[in-house]
Short mmCIF file of N, CA and C in Angstrom, two decimals:
data_model
loop_
_atom_site.label_atom_id
_atom_site.label_comp_id
_atom_site.label_asym_id
_atom_site.label_seq_id
_atom_site.Cartn_x
_atom_site.Cartn_y
_atom_site.Cartn_z
N MET H 1 -8.40 -6.37 -16.79
CA MET H 1 -6.96 -6.20 -16.87
C MET H 1 -6.41 -5.82 -15.49
N THR H 2 -5.28 -6.35 -15.16
CA THR H 2 -4.66 -6.09 -13.87
C THR H 2 -4.15 -4.65 -13.80
N LYS H 3 -4.51 -3.97 -12.70
CA LYS H 3 -3.99 -2.63 -12.44
C LYS H 3 -3.07 -2.71 -11.23
N VAL H 4 -2.09 -1.81 -11.21
CA VAL H 4 -1.24 -1.66 -10.04
C VAL H 4 -1.70 -0.39 -9.32
N VAL H 5 -2.11 -0.57 -8.08
CA VAL H 5 -2.71 0.51 -7.30
C VAL H 5 -1.88 0.75 -6.05
N TRP H 6 -1.43 1.99 -5.88
CA TRP H 6 -0.72 2.37 -4.66
C TRP H 6 -1.71 3.09 -3.77
N GLY H 7 -2.00 2.51 -2.62
CA GLY H 7 -2.97 3.10 -1.72
C GLY H 7 -2.38 3.39 -0.36
N MET H 8 -2.71 4.55 0.17
CA MET H 8 -2.22 4.95 1.50
C MET H 8 -3.25 5.88 2.14
N ILE H 9 -3.17 5.98 3.45
CA ILE H 9 -3.93 6.98 4.20
C ILE H 9 -2.94 8.01 4.69
N MET H 10 -3.31 9.29 4.56
CA MET H 10 -2.40 10.35 4.99
C MET H 10 -3.16 11.42 5.74
N SER H 11 -2.43 12.20 6.50
CA SER H 11 -3.00 13.35 7.19
C SER H 11 -3.27 14.45 6.17
N VAL H 12 -4.06 15.44 6.56
CA VAL H 12 -4.33 16.56 5.68
C VAL H 12 -3.04 17.26 5.26
N ASP H 13 -2.03 17.27 6.15
CA ASP H 13 -0.76 17.91 5.81
C ASP H 13 0.25 16.95 5.17
N GLY H 14 -0.20 15.77 4.73
CA GLY H 14 0.61 14.92 3.88
C GLY H 14 1.50 13.88 4.53
N PHE H 15 1.26 13.56 5.80
CA PHE H 15 2.09 12.57 6.49
C PHE H 15 1.38 11.22 6.57
N ILE H 16 2.16 10.13 6.44
CA ILE H 16 1.58 8.79 6.48
C ILE H 16 1.87 8.07 7.79
N ASN H 17 2.56 8.75 8.69
CA ASN H 17 2.69 8.29 10.08
C ASN H 17 3.05 9.50 10.93
N ASP H 18 2.97 9.35 12.24
CA ASP H 18 3.27 10.48 13.10
C ASP H 18 4.75 10.53 13.45
N ARG H 19 5.13 11.42 14.31
CA ARG H 19 6.54 11.63 14.67
C ARG H 19 7.18 10.40 15.30
N HIS H 20 6.35 9.46 15.79
CA HIS H 20 6.86 8.23 16.41
C HIS H 20 6.77 7.03 15.47
N GLY H 21 6.35 7.27 14.22
CA GLY H 21 6.23 6.19 13.25
C GLY H 21 4.91 5.43 13.35
N SER H 22 3.99 5.92 14.15
CA SER H 22 2.71 5.22 14.36
C SER H 22 1.67 5.64 13.32
N LEU H 23 0.81 4.69 12.96
CA LEU H 23 -0.30 4.93 12.04
C LEU H 23 -1.63 5.07 12.78
N ASP H 24 -1.61 4.85 14.08
CA ASP H 24 -2.85 4.77 14.86
C ASP H 24 -3.76 5.98 14.71
N LYS H 25 -3.21 7.18 14.75
CA LYS H 25 -4.03 8.39 14.66
C LYS H 25 -4.67 8.52 13.28
N LEU H 26 -3.99 8.03 12.26
CA LEU H 26 -4.55 8.08 10.91
C LEU H 26 -5.69 7.09 10.74
N TYR H 27 -5.50 5.90 11.23
CA TYR H 27 -6.52 4.86 11.04
C TYR H 27 -7.71 5.00 11.99
N ALA H 28 -7.62 5.92 12.94
CA ALA H 28 -8.74 6.13 13.85
C ALA H 28 -9.99 6.59 13.10
N SER H 29 -9.80 7.23 11.95
CA SER H 29 -10.94 7.74 11.18
C SER H 29 -11.35 6.81 10.03
N PHE H 30 -10.66 5.70 9.87
CA PHE H 30 -10.93 4.81 8.73
C PHE H 30 -12.28 4.12 8.90
N GLU H 31 -13.13 4.27 7.91
CA GLU H 31 -14.45 3.64 7.90
C GLU H 31 -14.64 2.95 6.55
N PRO H 32 -14.53 1.64 6.50
CA PRO H 32 -14.76 0.96 5.23
C PRO H 32 -16.19 1.18 4.75
N ASN H 33 -16.36 1.21 3.43
CA ASN H 33 -17.70 1.29 2.86
C ASN H 33 -17.74 0.33 1.67
N ASP H 34 -18.85 0.30 0.96
CA ASP H 34 -19.02 -0.66 -0.14
C ASP H 34 -17.96 -0.52 -1.22
N GLU H 35 -17.61 0.73 -1.59
CA GLU H 35 -16.61 0.93 -2.64
C GLU H 35 -15.21 0.49 -2.19
N ILE H 36 -14.86 0.83 -0.97
CA ILE H 36 -13.55 0.44 -0.44
C ILE H 36 -13.49 -1.08 -0.29
N ASN H 37 -14.57 -1.68 0.21
CA ASN H 37 -14.61 -3.14 0.35
C ASN H 37 -14.52 -3.83 -1.01
N ALA H 38 -15.17 -3.27 -2.03
CA ALA H 38 -15.11 -3.85 -3.38
C ALA H 38 -13.68 -3.79 -3.92
N ALA H 39 -13.01 -2.66 -3.72
CA ALA H 39 -11.62 -2.52 -4.19
C ALA H 39 -10.73 -3.53 -3.47
N MET H 40 -10.94 -3.68 -2.18
CA MET H 40 -10.14 -4.66 -1.42
C MET H 40 -10.44 -6.08 -1.90
N GLY H 41 -11.69 -6.35 -2.22
CA GLY H 41 -12.08 -7.67 -2.71
C GLY H 41 -11.53 -7.99 -4.08
N ASN H 42 -11.17 -6.96 -4.84
CA ASN H 42 -10.61 -7.16 -6.18
C ASN H 42 -9.09 -7.21 -6.16
N THR H 43 -8.50 -7.31 -4.98
CA THR H 43 -7.05 -7.39 -4.86
C THR H 43 -6.61 -8.84 -5.04
N GLY H 44 -5.66 -9.04 -5.97
CA GLY H 44 -5.16 -10.38 -6.24
C GLY H 44 -3.77 -10.64 -5.69
N ALA H 45 -3.04 -9.58 -5.36
CA ALA H 45 -1.69 -9.71 -4.78
C ALA H 45 -1.30 -8.37 -4.16
N VAL H 46 -0.38 -8.42 -3.21
CA VAL H 46 0.10 -7.22 -2.52
C VAL H 46 1.62 -7.19 -2.59
N VAL H 47 2.16 -5.99 -2.88
CA VAL H 47 3.60 -5.73 -2.83
C VAL H 47 3.83 -4.72 -1.72
N MET H 48 4.74 -5.04 -0.81
CA MET H 48 5.07 -4.10 0.26
C MET H 48 6.53 -4.23 0.63
N GLY H 49 7.03 -3.24 1.34
CA GLY H 49 8.40 -3.27 1.81
C GLY H 49 8.52 -4.05 3.11
N ARG H 50 9.73 -4.37 3.44
CA ARG H 50 9.99 -5.16 4.65
C ARG H 50 9.58 -4.40 5.91
N ASN H 51 9.78 -3.07 5.92
CA ASN H 51 9.37 -2.28 7.09
C ASN H 51 7.87 -2.37 7.30
N SER H 52 7.11 -2.24 6.24
CA SER H 52 5.65 -2.35 6.35
C SER H 52 5.26 -3.74 6.81
N PHE H 53 5.90 -4.74 6.22
CA PHE H 53 5.61 -6.14 6.57
C PHE H 53 5.88 -6.41 8.04
N GLU H 54 6.97 -5.87 8.53
CA GLU H 54 7.36 -6.12 9.92
C GLU H 54 6.77 -5.12 10.90
N SER H 55 5.82 -4.29 10.43
CA SER H 55 5.17 -3.35 11.34
C SER H 55 4.27 -4.07 12.34
N THR H 56 3.91 -5.31 12.03
CA THR H 56 3.20 -6.14 12.99
C THR H 56 4.24 -6.94 13.78
N GLU H 57 3.99 -7.12 15.06
CA GLU H 57 4.97 -7.81 15.90
C GLU H 57 5.18 -9.26 15.51
N ASP H 58 4.13 -9.92 15.06
CA ASP H 58 4.19 -11.34 14.72
C ASP H 58 3.83 -11.51 13.26
N THR H 59 4.83 -11.69 12.41
CA THR H 59 4.55 -11.81 10.97
C THR H 59 3.79 -13.09 10.63
N ASP H 60 3.76 -14.06 11.53
CA ASP H 60 2.93 -15.25 11.31
C ASP H 60 1.44 -14.89 11.32
N ALA H 61 1.09 -13.77 11.94
CA ALA H 61 -0.31 -13.36 12.05
C ALA H 61 -0.93 -13.02 10.69
N TYR H 62 -0.11 -12.71 9.69
CA TYR H 62 -0.66 -12.42 8.36
C TYR H 62 -1.51 -13.59 7.87
N ALA H 63 -1.04 -14.81 8.08
CA ALA H 63 -1.77 -15.99 7.59
C ALA H 63 -3.10 -16.17 8.33
N ASP H 64 -3.18 -15.68 9.54
CA ASP H 64 -4.39 -15.88 10.34
C ASP H 64 -5.44 -14.81 10.15
N ASN H 65 -5.03 -13.53 10.02
CA ASN H 65 -6.07 -12.50 10.01
C ASN H 65 -5.74 -11.24 9.20
N TYR H 66 -4.87 -11.31 8.22
CA TYR H 66 -4.57 -10.13 7.41
C TYR H 66 -5.74 -9.85 6.48
N GLU H 67 -6.05 -8.56 6.28
CA GLU H 67 -7.21 -8.18 5.47
C GLU H 67 -7.10 -8.65 4.01
N PHE H 68 -5.90 -8.80 3.50
CA PHE H 68 -5.69 -9.31 2.13
C PHE H 68 -5.19 -10.75 2.23
N GLN H 69 -6.03 -11.71 1.98
CA GLN H 69 -5.62 -13.11 1.98
C GLN H 69 -5.27 -13.49 0.53
N VAL H 70 -4.13 -12.98 0.09
CA VAL H 70 -3.63 -13.14 -1.28
C VAL H 70 -2.11 -13.30 -1.19
N PRO H 71 -1.45 -13.63 -2.29
CA PRO H 71 0.01 -13.67 -2.27
C PRO H 71 0.61 -12.30 -1.91
N LEU H 72 1.59 -12.32 -1.02
CA LEU H 72 2.31 -11.12 -0.61
C LEU H 72 3.73 -11.18 -1.16
N TYR H 73 4.18 -10.07 -1.72
CA TYR H 73 5.54 -9.95 -2.24
C TYR H 73 6.23 -8.86 -1.43
N ILE H 74 7.25 -9.26 -0.67
CA ILE H 74 7.90 -8.37 0.27
C ILE H 74 9.26 -7.96 -0.28
N MET H 75 9.43 -6.65 -0.52
CA MET H 75 10.70 -6.11 -1.00
C MET H 75 11.69 -6.07 0.16
N THR H 76 12.87 -6.64 -0.05
CA THR H 76 13.88 -6.64 1.01
C THR H 76 15.26 -6.88 0.40
N HIS H 77 16.27 -6.45 1.13
CA HIS H 77 17.65 -6.79 0.75
C HIS H 77 18.07 -8.10 1.40
N HIS H 78 17.42 -8.42 2.54
CA HIS H 78 17.79 -9.62 3.30
C HIS H 78 16.54 -10.34 3.80
N PRO H 79 16.16 -11.44 3.18
CA PRO H 79 15.01 -12.21 3.67
C PRO H 79 15.28 -12.72 5.09
N PRO H 80 14.23 -12.89 5.88
CA PRO H 80 14.43 -13.38 7.24
C PRO H 80 14.92 -14.83 7.24
N ALA H 81 15.57 -15.22 8.31
CA ALA H 81 16.10 -16.59 8.43
C ALA H 81 14.95 -17.60 8.50
N ARG H 82 13.87 -17.22 9.16
CA ARG H 82 12.71 -18.11 9.29
C ARG H 82 11.56 -17.58 8.44
N HIS H 83 11.02 -18.44 7.57
CA HIS H 83 9.91 -18.03 6.71
C HIS H 83 8.63 -17.98 7.52
N PRO H 84 7.86 -16.88 7.40
CA PRO H 84 6.62 -16.76 8.16
C PRO H 84 5.57 -17.78 7.71
N LYS H 85 4.61 -17.99 8.57
CA LYS H 85 3.49 -18.90 8.32
C LYS H 85 2.68 -18.43 7.11
N GLU H 86 2.20 -19.38 6.32
CA GLU H 86 1.35 -19.11 5.16
C GLU H 86 0.08 -19.96 5.29
N ASN H 87 -0.84 -19.78 4.36
CA ASN H 87 -2.02 -20.64 4.28
C ASN H 87 -2.34 -20.92 2.82
N ASP H 88 -3.47 -21.51 2.53
CA ASP H 88 -3.77 -21.89 1.15
C ASP H 88 -4.04 -20.69 0.24
N LYS H 89 -4.33 -19.51 0.79
CA LYS H 89 -4.56 -18.30 -0.01
C LYS H 89 -3.40 -17.31 0.08
N LEU H 90 -2.82 -17.20 1.26
CA LEU H 90 -1.77 -16.21 1.50
C LEU H 90 -0.41 -16.89 1.48
N THR H 91 0.38 -16.51 0.49
CA THR H 91 1.77 -16.97 0.40
C THR H 91 2.66 -15.74 0.53
N ILE H 92 3.88 -15.95 0.97
CA ILE H 92 4.81 -14.84 1.17
C ILE H 92 6.09 -15.11 0.39
N THR H 93 6.42 -14.17 -0.50
CA THR H 93 7.63 -14.26 -1.31
C THR H 93 8.49 -13.04 -1.01
N PHE H 94 9.72 -13.27 -0.62
CA PHE H 94 10.66 -12.18 -0.38
C PHE H 94 11.40 -11.90 -1.68
N VAL H 95 11.29 -10.66 -2.16
CA VAL H 95 11.86 -10.26 -3.45
C VAL H 95 13.10 -9.41 -3.19
N THR H 96 14.23 -9.85 -3.72
CA THR H 96 15.49 -9.14 -3.48
C THR H 96 16.04 -8.45 -4.73
N ASP H 97 15.34 -8.60 -5.86
CA ASP H 97 15.89 -8.07 -7.11
C ASP H 97 15.09 -6.90 -7.69
N GLY H 98 14.46 -6.10 -6.83
CA GLY H 98 13.90 -4.83 -7.28
C GLY H 98 12.40 -4.80 -7.47
N ILE H 99 11.90 -3.57 -7.58
CA ILE H 99 10.47 -3.32 -7.68
C ILE H 99 9.87 -3.90 -8.96
N GLU H 100 10.61 -3.84 -10.06
CA GLU H 100 10.10 -4.37 -11.32
C GLU H 100 9.80 -5.87 -11.19
N SER H 101 10.71 -6.60 -10.56
CA SER H 101 10.52 -8.03 -10.35
C SER H 101 9.33 -8.29 -9.43
N ALA H 102 9.22 -7.52 -8.36
CA ALA H 102 8.11 -7.72 -7.42
C ALA H 102 6.76 -7.48 -8.11
N ILE H 103 6.66 -6.42 -8.89
CA ILE H 103 5.40 -6.12 -9.59
C ILE H 103 5.11 -7.19 -10.63
N ARG H 104 6.11 -7.62 -11.36
CA ARG H 104 5.92 -8.66 -12.38
C ARG H 104 5.40 -9.95 -11.74
N GLN H 105 6.00 -10.37 -10.64
CA GLN H 105 5.57 -11.58 -9.96
C GLN H 105 4.15 -11.42 -9.39
N ALA H 106 3.88 -10.25 -8.82
CA ALA H 106 2.55 -10.00 -8.24
C ALA H 106 1.48 -10.01 -9.32
N LYS H 107 1.77 -9.41 -10.48
CA LYS H 107 0.80 -9.41 -11.58
C LYS H 107 0.51 -10.83 -12.05
N ALA H 108 1.53 -11.65 -12.13
CA ALA H 108 1.34 -13.05 -12.55
C ALA H 108 0.43 -13.78 -11.56
N SER H 109 0.58 -13.51 -10.28
CA SER H 109 -0.26 -14.15 -9.26
C SER H 109 -1.68 -13.60 -9.25
N ALA H 110 -1.82 -12.30 -9.53
CA ALA H 110 -3.11 -11.63 -9.40
C ALA H 110 -4.09 -12.01 -10.50
N GLY H 111 -3.59 -12.47 -11.64
CA GLY H 111 -4.49 -12.79 -12.75
C GLY H 111 -5.16 -11.52 -13.25
N GLU H 112 -6.49 -11.49 -13.25
CA GLU H 112 -7.24 -10.32 -13.70
C GLU H 112 -7.51 -9.33 -12.57
N ARG H 113 -7.15 -9.68 -11.36
CA ARG H 113 -7.40 -8.81 -10.21
C ARG H 113 -6.25 -7.81 -10.05
N ASP H 114 -6.41 -6.86 -9.16
CA ASP H 114 -5.44 -5.78 -8.99
C ASP H 114 -4.28 -6.17 -8.09
N VAL H 115 -3.17 -5.48 -8.31
CA VAL H 115 -2.00 -5.56 -7.43
C VAL H 115 -2.01 -4.29 -6.59
N VAL H 116 -1.99 -4.44 -5.28
CA VAL H 116 -1.97 -3.30 -4.38
C VAL H 116 -0.55 -3.14 -3.85
N VAL H 117 -0.04 -1.92 -3.93
CA VAL H 117 1.28 -1.58 -3.40
C VAL H 117 1.06 -0.83 -2.09
N LEU H 118 1.72 -1.29 -1.03
CA LEU H 118 1.60 -0.66 0.29
C LEU H 118 2.98 -0.22 0.77
N GLY H 119 3.01 0.89 1.47
CA GLY H 119 4.25 1.39 2.04
C GLY H 119 4.81 2.55 1.24
N ALA H 120 5.41 3.49 1.95
CA ALA H 120 5.91 4.71 1.33
C ALA H 120 7.05 4.44 0.35
N SER H 121 8.11 3.82 0.80
CA SER H 121 9.27 3.61 -0.04
C SER H 121 8.95 2.72 -1.24
N THR H 122 8.22 1.64 -0.99
CA THR H 122 7.87 0.72 -2.07
C THR H 122 6.99 1.41 -3.10
N GLY H 123 6.02 2.18 -2.64
CA GLY H 123 5.15 2.92 -3.56
C GLY H 123 5.90 3.96 -4.35
N GLN H 124 6.81 4.66 -3.68
CA GLN H 124 7.62 5.66 -4.37
C GLN H 124 8.49 5.02 -5.44
N GLN H 125 9.07 3.86 -5.14
CA GLN H 125 9.88 3.14 -6.13
C GLN H 125 9.03 2.74 -7.34
N ALA H 126 7.84 2.24 -7.07
CA ALA H 126 6.94 1.81 -8.16
C ALA H 126 6.50 3.00 -9.00
N LEU H 127 6.21 4.12 -8.35
CA LEU H 127 5.79 5.32 -9.07
C LEU H 127 6.93 5.85 -9.93
N LYS H 128 8.14 5.90 -9.37
CA LYS H 128 9.31 6.36 -10.13
C LYS H 128 9.58 5.48 -11.34
N ALA H 129 9.33 4.17 -11.20
CA ALA H 129 9.59 3.22 -12.29
C ALA H 129 8.46 3.19 -13.31
N GLY H 130 7.42 3.99 -13.11
CA GLY H 130 6.30 4.02 -14.06
C GLY H 130 5.41 2.80 -13.98
N LEU H 131 5.35 2.15 -12.83
CA LEU H 131 4.61 0.91 -12.68
C LEU H 131 3.24 1.07 -12.02
N VAL H 132 2.91 2.27 -11.56
CA VAL H 132 1.65 2.50 -10.87
C VAL H 132 0.60 3.01 -11.86
N ASP H 133 -0.56 2.36 -11.86
CA ASP H 133 -1.68 2.78 -12.72
C ASP H 133 -2.62 3.73 -12.00
N GLU H 134 -2.82 3.52 -10.70
CA GLU H 134 -3.74 4.35 -9.92
C GLU H 134 -3.17 4.65 -8.54
N LEU H 135 -3.55 5.81 -8.03
CA LEU H 135 -3.28 6.18 -6.64
C LEU H 135 -4.62 6.22 -5.92
N GLN H 136 -4.69 5.64 -4.74
CA GLN H 136 -5.87 5.74 -3.89
C GLN H 136 -5.42 6.38 -2.59
N ILE H 137 -5.81 7.62 -2.39
CA ILE H 137 -5.33 8.39 -1.26
C ILE H 137 -6.49 8.69 -0.33
N ALA H 138 -6.44 8.13 0.86
CA ALA H 138 -7.42 8.45 1.90
C ALA H 138 -6.85 9.58 2.73
N ILE H 139 -7.66 10.58 3.00
CA ILE H 139 -7.21 11.74 3.76
C ILE H 139 -7.90 11.73 5.11
N ALA H 140 -7.09 11.53 6.15
CA ALA H 140 -7.60 11.49 7.52
C ALA H 140 -7.74 12.91 8.06
N PRO H 141 -8.75 13.16 8.85
CA PRO H 141 -9.00 14.51 9.36
C PRO H 141 -8.10 14.86 10.54
N ILE H 142 -6.80 14.97 10.25
CA ILE H 142 -5.84 15.30 11.30
C ILE H 142 -4.64 16.00 10.65
N LEU H 143 -4.06 16.94 11.37
CA LEU H 143 -2.80 17.56 10.99
C LEU H 143 -1.74 17.03 11.94
N LEU H 144 -0.75 16.35 11.40
CA LEU H 144 0.28 15.74 12.25
C LEU H 144 1.51 16.62 12.45
N GLY H 145 1.77 17.52 11.51
CA GLY H 145 2.89 18.44 11.67
C GLY H 145 4.26 17.87 11.32
N THR H 146 4.44 16.58 11.55
CA THR H 146 5.72 15.94 11.24
C THR H 146 5.48 14.44 11.11
N GLY H 147 6.48 13.75 10.62
CA GLY H 147 6.38 12.31 10.37
C GLY H 147 6.98 12.00 9.02
N LEU H 148 6.53 10.94 8.40
CA LEU H 148 7.00 10.55 7.07
C LEU H 148 6.01 11.06 6.03
N ARG H 149 6.50 11.83 5.07
CA ARG H 149 5.63 12.38 4.02
C ARG H 149 5.31 11.30 2.98
N PHE H 150 4.09 11.33 2.50
CA PHE H 150 3.61 10.39 1.49
C PHE H 150 4.48 10.45 0.23
N PHE H 151 4.73 11.62 -0.27
CA PHE H 151 5.44 11.77 -1.54
C PHE H 151 6.87 12.28 -1.36
N GLU H 152 7.51 11.84 -0.29
CA GLU H 152 8.92 12.17 -0.05
C GLU H 152 9.79 11.45 -1.09
N HIS H 153 10.93 11.99 -1.41
CA HIS H 153 11.94 11.34 -2.25
C HIS H 153 11.51 11.13 -3.70
N LEU H 154 10.61 11.96 -4.20
CA LEU H 154 10.26 11.83 -5.61
C LEU H 154 11.08 12.77 -6.48
N ASP H 155 11.99 13.48 -5.86
CA ASP H 155 12.93 14.34 -6.55
C ASP H 155 12.22 15.28 -7.52
N ASP H 156 12.66 15.32 -8.76
CA ASP H 156 12.09 16.22 -9.76
C ASP H 156 11.02 15.53 -10.60
N LEU H 157 10.50 14.43 -10.11
CA LEU H 157 9.50 13.67 -10.84
C LEU H 157 8.20 14.46 -10.93
N GLU H 158 7.69 14.61 -12.13
CA GLU H 158 6.41 15.28 -12.33
C GLU H 158 5.47 14.29 -12.99
N ILE H 159 4.34 14.04 -12.36
CA ILE H 159 3.39 13.05 -12.86
C ILE H 159 2.01 13.69 -12.92
N GLU H 160 1.38 13.60 -14.06
CA GLU H 160 0.03 14.11 -14.21
C GLU H 160 -0.97 13.04 -13.77
N LEU H 161 -2.00 13.48 -13.05
CA LEU H 161 -3.03 12.58 -12.54
C LEU H 161 -4.39 13.02 -13.06
N GLU H 162 -5.28 12.04 -13.20
CA GLU H 162 -6.67 12.32 -13.56
C GLU H 162 -7.56 11.73 -12.47
N LYS H 163 -8.41 12.57 -11.88
CA LYS H 163 -9.29 12.09 -10.81
C LYS H 163 -10.30 11.12 -11.39
N ILE H 164 -10.39 9.94 -10.79
CA ILE H 164 -11.35 8.91 -11.22
C ILE H 164 -12.62 9.03 -10.41
N LYS H 165 -12.46 9.10 -9.08
CA LYS H 165 -13.63 9.23 -8.21
C LYS H 165 -13.21 9.70 -6.83
N THR H 166 -14.20 10.12 -6.09
CA THR H 166 -14.02 10.53 -4.70
C THR H 166 -15.01 9.73 -3.87
N VAL H 167 -14.53 9.17 -2.79
CA VAL H 167 -15.36 8.39 -1.88
C VAL H 167 -15.34 9.10 -0.53
N GLU H 168 -16.52 9.43 -0.02
CA GLU H 168 -16.60 10.09 1.28
C GLU H 168 -17.22 9.15 2.30
N THR H 169 -16.61 9.12 3.47
CA THR H 169 -17.22 8.42 4.60
C THR H 169 -17.57 9.50 5.62
N GLY H 170 -18.06 9.11 6.75
CA GLY H 170 -18.44 10.08 7.77
C GLY H 170 -17.28 10.92 8.27
N ARG H 171 -16.05 10.39 8.20
CA ARG H 171 -14.92 11.09 8.79
C ARG H 171 -13.78 11.42 7.82
N GLN H 172 -13.72 10.77 6.67
CA GLN H 172 -12.59 11.04 5.78
C GLN H 172 -13.03 11.04 4.33
N VAL H 173 -12.10 11.46 3.48
CA VAL H 173 -12.31 11.50 2.03
C VAL H 173 -11.24 10.63 1.40
N GLU H 174 -11.63 9.88 0.38
CA GLU H 174 -10.67 9.07 -0.37
C GLU H 174 -10.76 9.51 -1.82
N ILE H 175 -9.61 9.83 -2.40
CA ILE H 175 -9.55 10.29 -3.78
C ILE H 175 -8.78 9.27 -4.59
N TRP H 176 -9.36 8.83 -5.71
CA TRP H 176 -8.74 7.85 -6.58
C TRP H 176 -8.31 8.56 -7.87
N TYR H 177 -7.04 8.41 -8.21
CA TYR H 177 -6.47 9.04 -9.40
C TYR H 177 -5.92 7.98 -10.35
N LYS H 178 -6.05 8.27 -11.63
CA LYS H 178 -5.37 7.48 -12.66
C LYS H 178 -4.06 8.20 -12.96
N VAL H 179 -2.97 7.44 -13.05
CA VAL H 179 -1.68 8.02 -13.41
C VAL H 179 -1.63 8.12 -14.92
N ILE H 180 -1.39 9.33 -15.42
CA ILE H 180 -1.38 9.58 -16.87
C ILE H 180 0.01 9.26 -17.44
#
């Protein structure tokens, strides 16, 4: 059955980028392992926001070397004038009618595989709408002090989680939770 998984890497103090908006310090400790690679291999579609999508200078590069060669659903109010390059596995759909539509379309594309949600705002919208089945939180061994918080803007939302597993690499810990 298709699961919707929101995955992010954060600092020990809860930030998903530094004061300059960079992810570099967080990803410096990222070490893929068999479990992380298996989860990535079971991804059938990705939903992300336009800011996350455009965090790479050349959006055509997704078709050439993005780690997820699956359909991408990009949340935006305004699709770009020029459609980025695609390939036989990676297609790009700009979704302008909300998170529910993006998740529905991604699930249809993913089949039995998982839908991965990337990006703070997009993940927060999916969590608020009750569309997230699991959280995968990698904790980088750094205190950033400031930046964008992982769980910013959740207002008075209270969500119970059940720990599914913990994955340790040489430098970081990844905790997987089921959303109750």
